[in-house]
PDB file of C-alpha atoms in Angstrom:
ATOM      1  CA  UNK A 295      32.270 -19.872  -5.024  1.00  0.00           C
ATOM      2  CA  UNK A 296      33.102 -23.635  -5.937  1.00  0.00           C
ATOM      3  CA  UNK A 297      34.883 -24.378  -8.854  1.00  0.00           C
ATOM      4  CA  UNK A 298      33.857 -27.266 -10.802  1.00  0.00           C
ATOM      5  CA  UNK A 299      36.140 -29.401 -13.479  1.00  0.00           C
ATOM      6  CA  UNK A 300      34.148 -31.343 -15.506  1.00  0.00           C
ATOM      7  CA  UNK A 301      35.442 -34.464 -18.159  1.00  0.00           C
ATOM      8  CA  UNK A 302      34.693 -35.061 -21.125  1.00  0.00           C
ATOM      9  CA  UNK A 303      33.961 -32.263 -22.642  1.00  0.00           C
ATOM     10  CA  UNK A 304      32.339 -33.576 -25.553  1.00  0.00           C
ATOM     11  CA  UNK A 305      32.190 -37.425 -26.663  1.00  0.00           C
ATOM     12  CA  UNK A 306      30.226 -39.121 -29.684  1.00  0.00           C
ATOM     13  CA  UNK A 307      28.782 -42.942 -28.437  1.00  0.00           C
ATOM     14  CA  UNK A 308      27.773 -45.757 -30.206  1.00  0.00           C
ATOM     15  CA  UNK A 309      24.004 -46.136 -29.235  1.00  0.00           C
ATOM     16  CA  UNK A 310      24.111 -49.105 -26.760  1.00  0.00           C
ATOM     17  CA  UNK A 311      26.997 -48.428 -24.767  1.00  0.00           C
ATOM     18  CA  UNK A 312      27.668 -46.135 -21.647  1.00  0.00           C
ATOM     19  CA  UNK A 313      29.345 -42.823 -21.069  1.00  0.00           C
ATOM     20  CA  UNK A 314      30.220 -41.572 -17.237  1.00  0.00           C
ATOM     21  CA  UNK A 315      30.829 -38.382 -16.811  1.00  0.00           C
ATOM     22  CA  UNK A 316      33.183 -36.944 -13.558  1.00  0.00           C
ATOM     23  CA  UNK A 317      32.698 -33.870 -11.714  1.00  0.00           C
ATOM     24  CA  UNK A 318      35.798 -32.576  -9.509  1.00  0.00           C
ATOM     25  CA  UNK A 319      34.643 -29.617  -6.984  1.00  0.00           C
ATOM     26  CA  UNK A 320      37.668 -27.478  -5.685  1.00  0.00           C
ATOM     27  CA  UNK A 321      36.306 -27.497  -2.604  1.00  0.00           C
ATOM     28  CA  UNK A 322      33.777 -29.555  -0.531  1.00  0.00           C
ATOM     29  CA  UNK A 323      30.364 -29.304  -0.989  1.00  0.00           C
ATOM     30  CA  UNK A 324      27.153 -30.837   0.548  1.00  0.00           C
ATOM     31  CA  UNK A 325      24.949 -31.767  -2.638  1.00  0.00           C
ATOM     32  CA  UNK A 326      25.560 -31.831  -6.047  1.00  0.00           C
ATOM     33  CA  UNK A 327      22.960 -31.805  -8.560  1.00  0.00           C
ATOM     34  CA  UNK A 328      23.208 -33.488 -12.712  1.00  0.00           C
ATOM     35  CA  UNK A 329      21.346 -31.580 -15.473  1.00  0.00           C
ATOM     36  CA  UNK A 330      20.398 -32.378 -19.098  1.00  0.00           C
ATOM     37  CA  UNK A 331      20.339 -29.238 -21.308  1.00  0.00           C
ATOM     38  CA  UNK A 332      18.639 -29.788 -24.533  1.00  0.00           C
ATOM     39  CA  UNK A 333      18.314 -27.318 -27.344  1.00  0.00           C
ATOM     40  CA  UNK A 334      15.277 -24.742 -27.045  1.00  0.00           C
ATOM     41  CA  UNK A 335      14.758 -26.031 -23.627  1.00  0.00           C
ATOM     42  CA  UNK A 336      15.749 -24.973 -20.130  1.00  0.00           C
ATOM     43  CA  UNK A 337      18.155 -26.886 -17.486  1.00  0.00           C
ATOM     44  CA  UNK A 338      16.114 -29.851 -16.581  1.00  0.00           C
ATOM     45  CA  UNK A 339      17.185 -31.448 -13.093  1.00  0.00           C
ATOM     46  CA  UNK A 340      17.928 -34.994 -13.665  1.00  0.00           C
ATOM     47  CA  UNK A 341      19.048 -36.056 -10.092  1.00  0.00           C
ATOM     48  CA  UNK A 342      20.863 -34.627  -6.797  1.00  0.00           C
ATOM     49  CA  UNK A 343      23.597 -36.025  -5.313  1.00  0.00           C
ATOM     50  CA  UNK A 344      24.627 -36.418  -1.635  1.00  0.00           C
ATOM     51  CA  UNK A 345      27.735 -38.029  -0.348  1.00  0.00           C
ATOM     52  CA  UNK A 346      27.168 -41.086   1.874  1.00  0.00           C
ATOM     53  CA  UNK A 347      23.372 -41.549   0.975  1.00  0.00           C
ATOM     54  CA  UNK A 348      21.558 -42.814  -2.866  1.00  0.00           C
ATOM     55  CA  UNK A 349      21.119 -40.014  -5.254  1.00  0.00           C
ATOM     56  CA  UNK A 350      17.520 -38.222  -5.785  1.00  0.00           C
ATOM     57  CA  UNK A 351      16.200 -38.398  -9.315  1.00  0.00           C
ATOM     58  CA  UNK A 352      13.533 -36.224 -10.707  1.00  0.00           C
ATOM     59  CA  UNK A 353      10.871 -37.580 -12.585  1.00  0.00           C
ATOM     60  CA  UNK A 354      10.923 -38.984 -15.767  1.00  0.00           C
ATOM     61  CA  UNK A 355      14.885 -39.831 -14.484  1.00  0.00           C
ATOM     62  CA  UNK A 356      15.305 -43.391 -13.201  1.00  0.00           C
ATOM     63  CA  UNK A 357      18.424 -45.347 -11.707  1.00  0.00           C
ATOM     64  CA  UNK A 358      19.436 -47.867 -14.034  1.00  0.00           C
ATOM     65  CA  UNK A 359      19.415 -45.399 -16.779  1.00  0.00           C
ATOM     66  CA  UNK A 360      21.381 -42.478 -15.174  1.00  0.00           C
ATOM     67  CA  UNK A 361      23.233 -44.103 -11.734  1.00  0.00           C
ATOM     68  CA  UNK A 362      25.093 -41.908 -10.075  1.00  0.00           C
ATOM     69  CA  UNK A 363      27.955 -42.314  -7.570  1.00  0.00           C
ATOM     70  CA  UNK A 364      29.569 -39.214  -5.447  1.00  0.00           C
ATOM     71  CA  UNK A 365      32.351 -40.990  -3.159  1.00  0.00           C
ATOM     72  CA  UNK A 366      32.918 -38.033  -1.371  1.00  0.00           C
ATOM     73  CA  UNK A 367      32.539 -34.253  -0.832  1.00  0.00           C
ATOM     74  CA  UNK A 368      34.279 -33.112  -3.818  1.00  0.00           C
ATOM     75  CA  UNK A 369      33.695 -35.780  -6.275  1.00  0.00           C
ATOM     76  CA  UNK A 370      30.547 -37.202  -8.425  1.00  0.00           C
ATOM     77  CA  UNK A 371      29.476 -39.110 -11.256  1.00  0.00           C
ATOM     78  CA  UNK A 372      26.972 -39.735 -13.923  1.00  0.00           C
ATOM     79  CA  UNK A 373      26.602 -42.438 -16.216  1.00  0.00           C
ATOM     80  CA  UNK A 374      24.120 -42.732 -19.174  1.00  0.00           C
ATOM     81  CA  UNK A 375      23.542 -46.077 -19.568  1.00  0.00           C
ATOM     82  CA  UNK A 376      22.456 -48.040 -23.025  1.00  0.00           C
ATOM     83  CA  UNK A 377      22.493 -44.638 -24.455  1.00  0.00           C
ATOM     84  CA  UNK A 378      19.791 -43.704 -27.480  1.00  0.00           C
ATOM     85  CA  UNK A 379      20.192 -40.568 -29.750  1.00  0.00           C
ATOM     86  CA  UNK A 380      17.705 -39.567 -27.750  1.00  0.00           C
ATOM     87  CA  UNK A 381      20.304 -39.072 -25.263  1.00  0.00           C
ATOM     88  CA  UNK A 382      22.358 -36.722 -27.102  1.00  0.00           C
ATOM     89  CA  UNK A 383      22.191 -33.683 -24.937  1.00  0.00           C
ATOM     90  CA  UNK A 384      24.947 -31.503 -22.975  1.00  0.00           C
ATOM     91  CA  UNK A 385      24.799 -32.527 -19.473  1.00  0.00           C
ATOM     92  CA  UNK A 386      25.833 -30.298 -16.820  1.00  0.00           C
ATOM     93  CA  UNK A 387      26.944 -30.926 -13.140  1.00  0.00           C
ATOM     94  CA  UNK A 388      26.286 -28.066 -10.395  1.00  0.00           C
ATOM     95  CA  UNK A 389      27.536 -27.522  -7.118  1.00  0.00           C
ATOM     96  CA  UNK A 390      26.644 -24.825  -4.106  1.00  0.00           C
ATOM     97  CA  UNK A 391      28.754 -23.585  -1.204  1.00  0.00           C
ATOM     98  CA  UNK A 392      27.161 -22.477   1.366  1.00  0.00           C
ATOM     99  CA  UNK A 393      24.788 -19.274   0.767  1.00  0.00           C
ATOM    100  CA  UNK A 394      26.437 -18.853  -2.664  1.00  0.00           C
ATOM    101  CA  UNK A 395      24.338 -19.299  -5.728  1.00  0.00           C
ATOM    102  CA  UNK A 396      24.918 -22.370  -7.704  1.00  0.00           C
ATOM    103  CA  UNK A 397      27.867 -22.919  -9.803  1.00  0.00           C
ATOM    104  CA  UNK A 398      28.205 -25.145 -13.112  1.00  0.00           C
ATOM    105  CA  UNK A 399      31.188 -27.563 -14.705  1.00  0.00           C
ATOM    106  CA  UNK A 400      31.415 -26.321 -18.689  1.00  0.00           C
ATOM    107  CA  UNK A 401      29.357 -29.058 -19.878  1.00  0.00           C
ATOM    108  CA  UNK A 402      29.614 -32.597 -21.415  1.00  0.00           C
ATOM    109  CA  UNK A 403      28.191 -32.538 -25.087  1.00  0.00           C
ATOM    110  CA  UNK A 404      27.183 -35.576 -25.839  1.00  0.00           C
ATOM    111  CA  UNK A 405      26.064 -37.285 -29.363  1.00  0.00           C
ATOM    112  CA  UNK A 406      25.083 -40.461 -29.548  1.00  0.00           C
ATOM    113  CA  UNK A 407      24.940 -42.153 -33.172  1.00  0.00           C
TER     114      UNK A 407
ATOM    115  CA  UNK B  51       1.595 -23.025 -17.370  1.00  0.00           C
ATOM    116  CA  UNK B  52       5.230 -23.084 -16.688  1.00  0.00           C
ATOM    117  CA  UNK B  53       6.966 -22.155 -12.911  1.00  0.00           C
ATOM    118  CA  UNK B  54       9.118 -19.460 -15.094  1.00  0.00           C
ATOM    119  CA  UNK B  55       8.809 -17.764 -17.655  1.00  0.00           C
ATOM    120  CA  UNK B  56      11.087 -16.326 -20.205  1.00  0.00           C
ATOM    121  CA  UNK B  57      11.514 -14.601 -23.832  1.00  0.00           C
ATOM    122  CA  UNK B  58      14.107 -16.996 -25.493  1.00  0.00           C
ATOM    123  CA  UNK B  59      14.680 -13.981 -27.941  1.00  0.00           C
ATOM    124  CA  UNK B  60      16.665 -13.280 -29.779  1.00  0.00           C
ATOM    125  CA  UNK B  61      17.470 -10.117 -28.490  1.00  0.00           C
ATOM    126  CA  UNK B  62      19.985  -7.826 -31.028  1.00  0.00           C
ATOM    127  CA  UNK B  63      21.042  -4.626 -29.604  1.00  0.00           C
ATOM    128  CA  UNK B  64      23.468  -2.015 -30.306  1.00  0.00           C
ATOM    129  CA  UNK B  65      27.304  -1.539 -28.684  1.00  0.00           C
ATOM    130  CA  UNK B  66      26.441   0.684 -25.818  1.00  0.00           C
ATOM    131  CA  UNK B  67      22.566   0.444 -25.654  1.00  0.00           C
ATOM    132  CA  UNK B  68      21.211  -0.493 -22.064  1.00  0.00           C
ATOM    133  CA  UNK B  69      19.847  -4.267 -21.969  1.00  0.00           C
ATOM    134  CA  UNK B  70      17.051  -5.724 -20.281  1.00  0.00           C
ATOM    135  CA  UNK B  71      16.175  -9.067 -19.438  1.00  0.00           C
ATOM    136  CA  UNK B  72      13.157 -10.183 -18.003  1.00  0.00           C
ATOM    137  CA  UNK B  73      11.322 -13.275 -15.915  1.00  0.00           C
ATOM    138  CA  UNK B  74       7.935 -14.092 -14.385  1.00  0.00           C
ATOM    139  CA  UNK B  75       7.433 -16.611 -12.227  1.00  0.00           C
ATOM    140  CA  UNK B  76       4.091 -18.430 -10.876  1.00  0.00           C
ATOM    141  CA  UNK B  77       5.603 -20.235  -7.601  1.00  0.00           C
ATOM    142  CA  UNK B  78       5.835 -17.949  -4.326  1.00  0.00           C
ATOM    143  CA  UNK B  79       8.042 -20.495  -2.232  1.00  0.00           C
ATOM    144  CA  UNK B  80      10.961 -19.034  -4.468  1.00  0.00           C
ATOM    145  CA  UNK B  81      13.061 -17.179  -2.346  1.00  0.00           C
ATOM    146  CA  UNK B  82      16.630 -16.672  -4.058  1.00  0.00           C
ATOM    147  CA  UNK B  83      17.043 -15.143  -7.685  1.00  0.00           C
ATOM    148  CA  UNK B  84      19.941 -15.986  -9.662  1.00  0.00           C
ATOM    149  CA  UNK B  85      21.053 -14.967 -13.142  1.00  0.00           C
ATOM    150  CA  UNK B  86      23.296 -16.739 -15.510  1.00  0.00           C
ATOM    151  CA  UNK B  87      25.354 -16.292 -18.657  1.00  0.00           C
ATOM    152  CA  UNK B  88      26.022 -19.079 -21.019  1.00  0.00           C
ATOM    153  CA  UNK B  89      28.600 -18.437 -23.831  1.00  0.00           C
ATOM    154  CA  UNK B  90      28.293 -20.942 -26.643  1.00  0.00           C
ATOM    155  CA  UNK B  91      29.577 -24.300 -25.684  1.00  0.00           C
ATOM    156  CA  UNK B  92      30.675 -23.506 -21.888  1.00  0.00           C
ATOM    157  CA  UNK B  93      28.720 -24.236 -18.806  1.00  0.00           C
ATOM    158  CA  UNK B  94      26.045 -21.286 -17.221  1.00  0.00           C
ATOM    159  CA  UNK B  95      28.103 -18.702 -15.376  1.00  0.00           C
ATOM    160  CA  UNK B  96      26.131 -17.291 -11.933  1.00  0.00           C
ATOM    161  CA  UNK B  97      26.517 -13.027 -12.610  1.00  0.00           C
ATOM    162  CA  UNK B  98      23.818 -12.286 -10.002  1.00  0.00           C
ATOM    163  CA  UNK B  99      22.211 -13.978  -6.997  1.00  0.00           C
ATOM    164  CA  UNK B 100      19.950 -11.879  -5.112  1.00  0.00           C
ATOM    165  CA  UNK B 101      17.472 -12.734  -2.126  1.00  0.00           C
ATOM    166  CA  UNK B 102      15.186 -10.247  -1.024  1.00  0.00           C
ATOM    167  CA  UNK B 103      13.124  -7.741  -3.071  1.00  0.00           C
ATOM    168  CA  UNK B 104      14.830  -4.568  -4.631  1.00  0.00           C
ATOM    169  CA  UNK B 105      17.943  -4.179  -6.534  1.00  0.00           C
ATOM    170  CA  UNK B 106      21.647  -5.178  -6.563  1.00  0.00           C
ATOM    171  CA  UNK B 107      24.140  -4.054  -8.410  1.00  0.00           C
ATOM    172  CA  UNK B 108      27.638  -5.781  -9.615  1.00  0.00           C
ATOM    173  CA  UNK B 109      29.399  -3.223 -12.213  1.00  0.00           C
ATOM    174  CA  UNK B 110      27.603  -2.769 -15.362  1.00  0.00           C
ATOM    175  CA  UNK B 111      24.908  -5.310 -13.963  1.00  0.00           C
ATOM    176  CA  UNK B 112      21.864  -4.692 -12.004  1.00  0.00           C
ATOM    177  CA  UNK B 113      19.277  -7.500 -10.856  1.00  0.00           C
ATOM    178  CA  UNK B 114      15.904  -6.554 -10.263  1.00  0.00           C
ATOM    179  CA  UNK B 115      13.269  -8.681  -8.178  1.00  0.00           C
ATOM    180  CA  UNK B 116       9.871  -7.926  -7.565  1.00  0.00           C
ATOM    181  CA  UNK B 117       8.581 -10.275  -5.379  1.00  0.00           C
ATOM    182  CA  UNK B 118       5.017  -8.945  -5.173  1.00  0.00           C
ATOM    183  CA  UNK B 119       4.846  -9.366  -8.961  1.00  0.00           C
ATOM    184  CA  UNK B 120       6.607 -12.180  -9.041  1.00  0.00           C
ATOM    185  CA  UNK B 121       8.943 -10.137 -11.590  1.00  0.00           C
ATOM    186  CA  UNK B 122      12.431 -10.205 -12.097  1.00  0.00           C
ATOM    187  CA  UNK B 123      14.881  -8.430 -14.266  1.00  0.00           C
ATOM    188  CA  UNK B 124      18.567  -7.798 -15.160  1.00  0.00           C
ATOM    189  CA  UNK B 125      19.793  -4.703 -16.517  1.00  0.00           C
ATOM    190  CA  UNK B 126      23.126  -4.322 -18.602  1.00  0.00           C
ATOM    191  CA  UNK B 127      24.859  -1.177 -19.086  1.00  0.00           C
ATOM    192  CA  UNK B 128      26.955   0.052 -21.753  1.00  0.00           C
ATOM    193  CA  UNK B 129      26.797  -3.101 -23.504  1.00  0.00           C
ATOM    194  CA  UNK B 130      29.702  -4.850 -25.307  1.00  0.00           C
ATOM    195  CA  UNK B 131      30.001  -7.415 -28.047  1.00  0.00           C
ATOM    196  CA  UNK B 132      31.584  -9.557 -25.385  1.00  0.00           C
ATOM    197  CA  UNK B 133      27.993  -9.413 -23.572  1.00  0.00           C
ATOM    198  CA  UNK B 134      26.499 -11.782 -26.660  1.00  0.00           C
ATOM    199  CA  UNK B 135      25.779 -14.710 -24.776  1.00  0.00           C
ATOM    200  CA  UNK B 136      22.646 -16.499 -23.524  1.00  0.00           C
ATOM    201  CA  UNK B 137      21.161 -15.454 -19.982  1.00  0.00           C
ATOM    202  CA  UNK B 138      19.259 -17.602 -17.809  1.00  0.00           C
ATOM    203  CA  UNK B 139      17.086 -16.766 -14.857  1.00  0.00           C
ATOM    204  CA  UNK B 140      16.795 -19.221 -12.015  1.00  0.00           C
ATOM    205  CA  UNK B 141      15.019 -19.395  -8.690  1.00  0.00           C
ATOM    206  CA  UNK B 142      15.179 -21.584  -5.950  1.00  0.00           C
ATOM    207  CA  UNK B 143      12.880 -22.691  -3.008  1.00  0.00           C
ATOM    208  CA  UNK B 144      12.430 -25.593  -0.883  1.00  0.00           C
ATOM    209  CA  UNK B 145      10.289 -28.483  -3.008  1.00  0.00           C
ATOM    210  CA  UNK B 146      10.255 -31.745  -0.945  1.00  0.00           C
ATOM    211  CA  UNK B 147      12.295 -30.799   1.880  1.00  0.00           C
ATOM    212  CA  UNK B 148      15.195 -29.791   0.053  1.00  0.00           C
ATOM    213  CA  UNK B 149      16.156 -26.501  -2.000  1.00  0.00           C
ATOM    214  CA  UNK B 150      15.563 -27.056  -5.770  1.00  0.00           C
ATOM    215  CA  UNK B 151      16.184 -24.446  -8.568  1.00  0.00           C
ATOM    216  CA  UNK B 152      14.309 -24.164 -11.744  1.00  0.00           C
ATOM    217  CA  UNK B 153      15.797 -22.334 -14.830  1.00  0.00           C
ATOM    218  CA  UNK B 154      14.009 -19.795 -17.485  1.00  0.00           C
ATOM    219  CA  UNK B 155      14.688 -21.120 -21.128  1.00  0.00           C
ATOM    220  CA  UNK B 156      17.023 -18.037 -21.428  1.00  0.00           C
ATOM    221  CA  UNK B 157      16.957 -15.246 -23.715  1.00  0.00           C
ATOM    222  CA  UNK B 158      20.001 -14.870 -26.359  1.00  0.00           C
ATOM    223  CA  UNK B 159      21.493 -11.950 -26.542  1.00  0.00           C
ATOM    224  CA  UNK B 160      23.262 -10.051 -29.361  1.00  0.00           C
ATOM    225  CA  UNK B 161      25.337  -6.721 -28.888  1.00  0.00           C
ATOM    226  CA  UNK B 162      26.037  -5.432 -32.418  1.00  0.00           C
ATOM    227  CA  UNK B 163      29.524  -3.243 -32.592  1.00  0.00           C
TER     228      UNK B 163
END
Protein backbone atom coordinates (compact mmCIF):
# COMPACT_ATOMS: atom_id res chain seq x y z
CA UNK A 1 0.00 0.00 0.00
CA UNK A 2 0.85 3.84 -0.51
CA UNK A 3 2.99 5.47 1.73
CA UNK A 4 2.16 8.86 2.73
CA UNK A 5 4.72 11.71 4.21
CA UNK A 6 2.97 14.26 5.73
CA UNK A 7 4.53 18.06 7.00
CA UNK A 8 4.17 19.62 9.67
CA UNK A 9 3.72 17.50 12.12
CA UNK A 10 2.47 19.73 14.62
CA UNK A 11 2.37 23.73 14.40
CA UNK A 12 0.79 26.38 16.93
CA UNK A 13 -0.91 29.60 14.69
CA UNK A 14 -1.74 32.86 15.55
CA UNK A 15 -5.62 32.97 15.03
CA UNK A 16 -5.92 34.95 11.72
CA UNK A 17 -3.31 33.59 9.69
CA UNK A 18 -3.01 30.38 7.45
CA UNK A 19 -1.34 27.03 7.78
CA UNK A 20 -0.95 24.56 4.49
CA UNK A 21 -0.33 21.40 5.07
CA UNK A 22 1.61 18.91 2.19
CA UNK A 23 0.96 15.41 1.55
CA UNK A 24 3.77 13.40 -0.50
CA UNK A 25 2.36 9.79 -1.72
CA UNK A 26 5.24 7.28 -2.63
CA UNK A 27 3.47 6.31 -5.33
CA UNK A 28 0.64 7.61 -7.61
CA UNK A 29 -2.68 7.60 -6.63
CA UNK A 30 -6.10 8.60 -8.14
CA UNK A 31 -7.88 10.58 -5.18
CA UNK A 32 -6.82 11.75 -2.10
CA UNK A 33 -9.06 12.62 0.61
CA UNK A 34 -8.30 15.58 3.90
CA UNK A 35 -9.72 14.73 7.36
CA UNK A 36 -10.19 16.70 10.61
CA UNK A 37 -9.87 14.48 13.72
CA UNK A 38 -11.14 16.10 16.78
CA UNK A 39 -11.02 14.71 20.27
CA UNK A 40 -14.00 12.24 21.25
CA UNK A 41 -15.01 12.33 17.70
CA UNK A 42 -14.47 10.15 14.65
CA UNK A 43 -12.49 11.03 11.23
CA UNK A 44 -14.71 13.57 9.67
CA UNK A 45 -14.16 13.90 5.74
CA UNK A 46 -13.44 17.42 5.00
CA UNK A 47 -12.84 17.21 1.16
CA UNK A 48 -11.45 14.73 -1.69
CA UNK A 49 -8.97 15.51 -3.91
CA UNK A 50 -8.46 14.64 -7.61
CA UNK A 51 -5.60 15.67 -9.77
CA UNK A 52 -6.54 17.82 -12.78
CA UNK A 53 -10.19 18.63 -11.58
CA UNK A 54 -11.50 21.14 -8.16
CA UNK A 55 -11.54 19.30 -4.95
CA UNK A 56 -14.99 17.86 -3.37
CA UNK A 57 -15.83 19.22 0.05
CA UNK A 58 -18.22 17.69 2.43
CA UNK A 59 -20.64 19.64 4.09
CA UNK A 60 -20.20 22.02 6.59
CA UNK A 61 -16.47 22.31 4.58
CA UNK A 62 -16.32 25.24 2.14
CA UNK A 63 -13.48 26.52 -0.32
CA UNK A 64 -12.23 29.65 0.88
CA UNK A 65 -11.82 28.23 4.26
CA UNK A 66 -10.01 24.91 3.46
CA UNK A 67 -8.68 25.26 -0.54
CA UNK A 68 -7.00 22.60 -1.61
CA UNK A 69 -4.52 22.10 -4.47
CA UNK A 70 -3.12 18.44 -5.65
CA UNK A 71 -0.72 19.30 -8.75
CA UNK A 72 -0.32 15.90 -9.51
CA UNK A 73 -0.67 12.17 -8.71
CA UNK A 74 1.48 12.05 -5.78
CA UNK A 75 1.16 15.39 -4.29
CA UNK A 76 -1.70 17.51 -2.33
CA UNK A 77 -2.43 20.27 -0.18
CA UNK A 78 -4.57 21.79 2.45
CA UNK A 79 -4.70 25.11 3.74
CA UNK A 80 -6.77 26.42 6.74
CA UNK A 81 -7.37 29.72 6.08
CA UNK A 82 -8.04 32.74 8.81
CA UNK A 83 -7.72 30.00 11.26
CA UNK A 84 -9.96 30.18 14.76
CA UNK A 85 -9.18 27.96 17.87
CA UNK A 86 -11.89 26.41 16.67
CA UNK A 87 -9.63 25.06 14.16
CA UNK A 88 -7.29 23.42 16.38
CA UNK A 89 -7.67 19.83 15.38
CA UNK A 90 -5.14 17.07 13.90
CA UNK A 91 -5.79 16.88 10.31
CA UNK A 92 -5.06 13.88 8.43
CA UNK A 93 -4.47 13.23 4.64
CA UNK A 94 -5.42 9.63 3.11
CA UNK A 95 -4.61 8.01 0.06
CA UNK A 96 -5.83 4.48 -1.74
CA UNK A 97 -4.09 2.31 -4.32
CA UNK A 98 -5.99 0.44 -6.14
CA UNK A 99 -8.18 -2.33 -4.20
CA UNK A 100 -6.07 -1.63 -1.08
CA UNK A 101 -7.75 -0.15 1.92
CA UNK A 102 -6.99 3.39 2.67
CA UNK A 103 -3.80 4.55 4.05
CA UNK A 104 -3.08 7.74 6.36
CA UNK A 105 0.03 10.49 6.64
CA UNK A 106 0.82 10.63 10.74
CA UNK A 107 -1.13 13.65 11.22
CA UNK A 108 -0.76 17.49 11.45
CA UNK A 109 -1.67 18.68 15.09
CA UNK A 110 -2.65 21.82 14.92
CA UNK A 111 -3.33 24.62 17.80
CA UNK A 112 -4.36 27.70 17.05
CA UNK A 113 -4.06 30.50 19.90
CA UNK B 1 -28.81 7.69 14.64
CA UNK B 2 -25.30 7.44 13.49
CA UNK B 3 -24.06 5.28 10.04
CA UNK B 4 -21.57 3.42 12.68
CA UNK B 5 -21.49 2.67 15.67
CA UNK B 6 -18.85 2.12 18.22
CA UNK B 7 -17.89 1.69 22.12
CA UNK B 8 -15.16 4.44 22.53
CA UNK B 9 -14.19 2.40 25.73
CA UNK B 10 -11.96 2.31 27.41
CA UNK B 11 -11.25 -1.12 27.15
CA UNK B 12 -8.36 -2.49 29.94
CA UNK B 13 -7.42 -6.00 29.52
CA UNK B 14 -4.85 -8.28 30.71
CA UNK B 15 -1.26 -9.34 28.84
CA UNK B 16 -2.44 -12.37 27.02
CA UNK B 17 -6.31 -12.12 27.31
CA UNK B 18 -8.16 -12.40 23.83
CA UNK B 19 -9.62 -8.85 22.67
CA UNK B 20 -12.65 -7.98 21.00
CA UNK B 21 -13.72 -5.09 19.22
CA UNK B 22 -16.93 -4.45 17.92
CA UNK B 23 -19.11 -2.19 15.19
CA UNK B 24 -22.70 -1.86 13.95
CA UNK B 25 -23.55 -0.19 11.17
CA UNK B 26 -27.09 1.15 9.76
CA UNK B 27 -26.08 1.74 5.90
CA UNK B 28 -26.23 -1.51 3.57
CA UNK B 29 -24.39 0.15 0.47
CA UNK B 30 -21.16 -0.54 2.65
CA UNK B 31 -19.32 -3.04 0.99
CA UNK B 32 -15.54 -3.02 2.28
CA UNK B 33 -14.60 -3.27 6.11
CA UNK B 34 -11.49 -1.88 7.29
CA UNK B 35 -9.89 -1.71 10.73
CA UNK B 36 -7.40 0.70 12.04
CA UNK B 37 -4.92 1.28 14.85
CA UNK B 38 -4.02 4.68 16.04
CA UNK B 39 -1.07 4.96 18.53
CA UNK B 40 -1.06 8.26 20.37
CA UNK B 41 0.00 11.08 18.19
CA UNK B 42 0.59 9.05 14.76
CA UNK B 43 -1.78 8.76 11.90
CA UNK B 44 -4.56 5.50 11.76
CA UNK B 45 -2.71 2.41 10.62
CA UNK B 46 -5.08 -0.02 8.14
CA UNK B 47 -4.50 -3.82 10.13
CA UNK B 48 -7.51 -5.33 8.31
CA UNK B 49 -9.54 -4.70 5.16
CA UNK B 50 -11.98 -7.26 4.40
CA UNK B 51 -14.86 -7.40 1.66
CA UNK B 52 -17.21 -10.06 1.77
CA UNK B 53 -18.91 -11.70 4.79
CA UNK B 54 -16.93 -14.21 7.07
CA UNK B 55 -13.58 -14.01 8.55
CA UNK B 56 -9.93 -13.13 7.74
CA UNK B 57 -7.19 -13.63 9.50
CA UNK B 58 -3.60 -11.67 9.58
CA UNK B 59 -1.44 -13.26 12.62
CA UNK B 60 -2.79 -12.61 15.95
CA UNK B 61 -5.71 -10.62 14.17
CA UNK B 62 -8.97 -11.79 12.96
CA UNK B 63 -11.76 -9.47 11.30
CA UNK B 64 -15.16 -10.49 11.52
CA UNK B 65 -18.11 -9.13 9.23
CA UNK B 66 -21.53 -9.97 9.36
CA UNK B 67 -23.17 -8.46 6.72
CA UNK B 68 -26.69 -9.71 7.45
CA UNK B 69 -26.36 -8.05 10.87
CA UNK B 70 -24.68 -5.40 9.78
CA UNK B 71 -21.97 -6.53 12.52
CA UNK B 72 -18.45 -6.37 12.49
CA UNK B 73 -15.68 -7.38 14.78
CA UNK B 74 -11.90 -7.75 15.32
CA UNK B 75 -10.42 -10.24 17.45
CA UNK B 76 -6.83 -9.98 19.07
CA UNK B 77 -4.96 -12.82 20.33
CA UNK B 78 -2.50 -13.14 22.94
CA UNK B 79 -2.50 -9.58 23.55
CA UNK B 80 0.58 -7.39 24.26
CA UNK B 81 1.17 -4.07 25.93
CA UNK B 82 2.33 -2.96 22.52
CA UNK B 83 -1.47 -3.63 21.36
CA UNK B 84 -2.60 -0.34 23.66
CA UNK B 85 -3.64 1.81 21.03
CA UNK B 86 -6.96 3.15 19.70
CA UNK B 87 -8.88 1.02 16.94
CA UNK B 88 -11.11 2.36 14.45
CA UNK B 89 -13.64 0.64 12.27
CA UNK B 90 -14.37 2.02 8.84
CA UNK B 91 -16.58 1.11 5.92
CA UNK B 92 -16.85 2.27 2.61
CA UNK B 93 -19.55 2.38 -0.19
CA UNK B 94 -20.36 4.42 -3.07
CA UNK B 95 -22.27 7.90 -1.76
CA UNK B 96 -22.67 10.29 -4.76
CA UNK B 97 -21.00 8.42 -7.36
CA UNK B 98 -17.86 8.02 -5.71
CA UNK B 99 -16.54 5.57 -2.84
CA UNK B 100 -16.64 7.36 0.58
CA UNK B 101 -15.58 5.81 3.97
CA UNK B 102 -17.00 6.64 7.29
CA UNK B 103 -15.06 5.91 10.57
CA UNK B 104 -16.41 4.43 14.14
CA UNK B 105 -15.28 6.87 17.01
CA UNK B 106 -12.85 4.02 17.99
CA UNK B 107 -12.53 2.14 21.06
CA UNK B 108 -9.15 2.61 23.24
CA UNK B 109 -7.58 -0.12 24.18
CA UNK B 110 -5.39 -1.01 27.20
CA UNK B 111 -3.32 -4.35 27.58
CA UNK B 112 -2.11 -4.41 31.21
CA UNK B 113 1.42 -6.49 31.62
Amino acid sequence: SAVISQKPSRDICQRGTSLTIQCQVDSQVTMMFWYRQQPGQSLTLIATANQGSEATYESGFVIDKFPISRPNLTFSTLTVSNMSPEDSSIYLCSARQGTSGYTFGSGTRLTVV
Amino acid sequence: QKEVEQDPGPLSVPEGAIVSLNCTYSNSAFQYFMWYRQYSRKGPELLMYTYSSGNKEDGRFTAQVDKSSKYISLFIRDSQPSDSATYLCAMSGVSGGYQKVTFGIGTKLQVIP
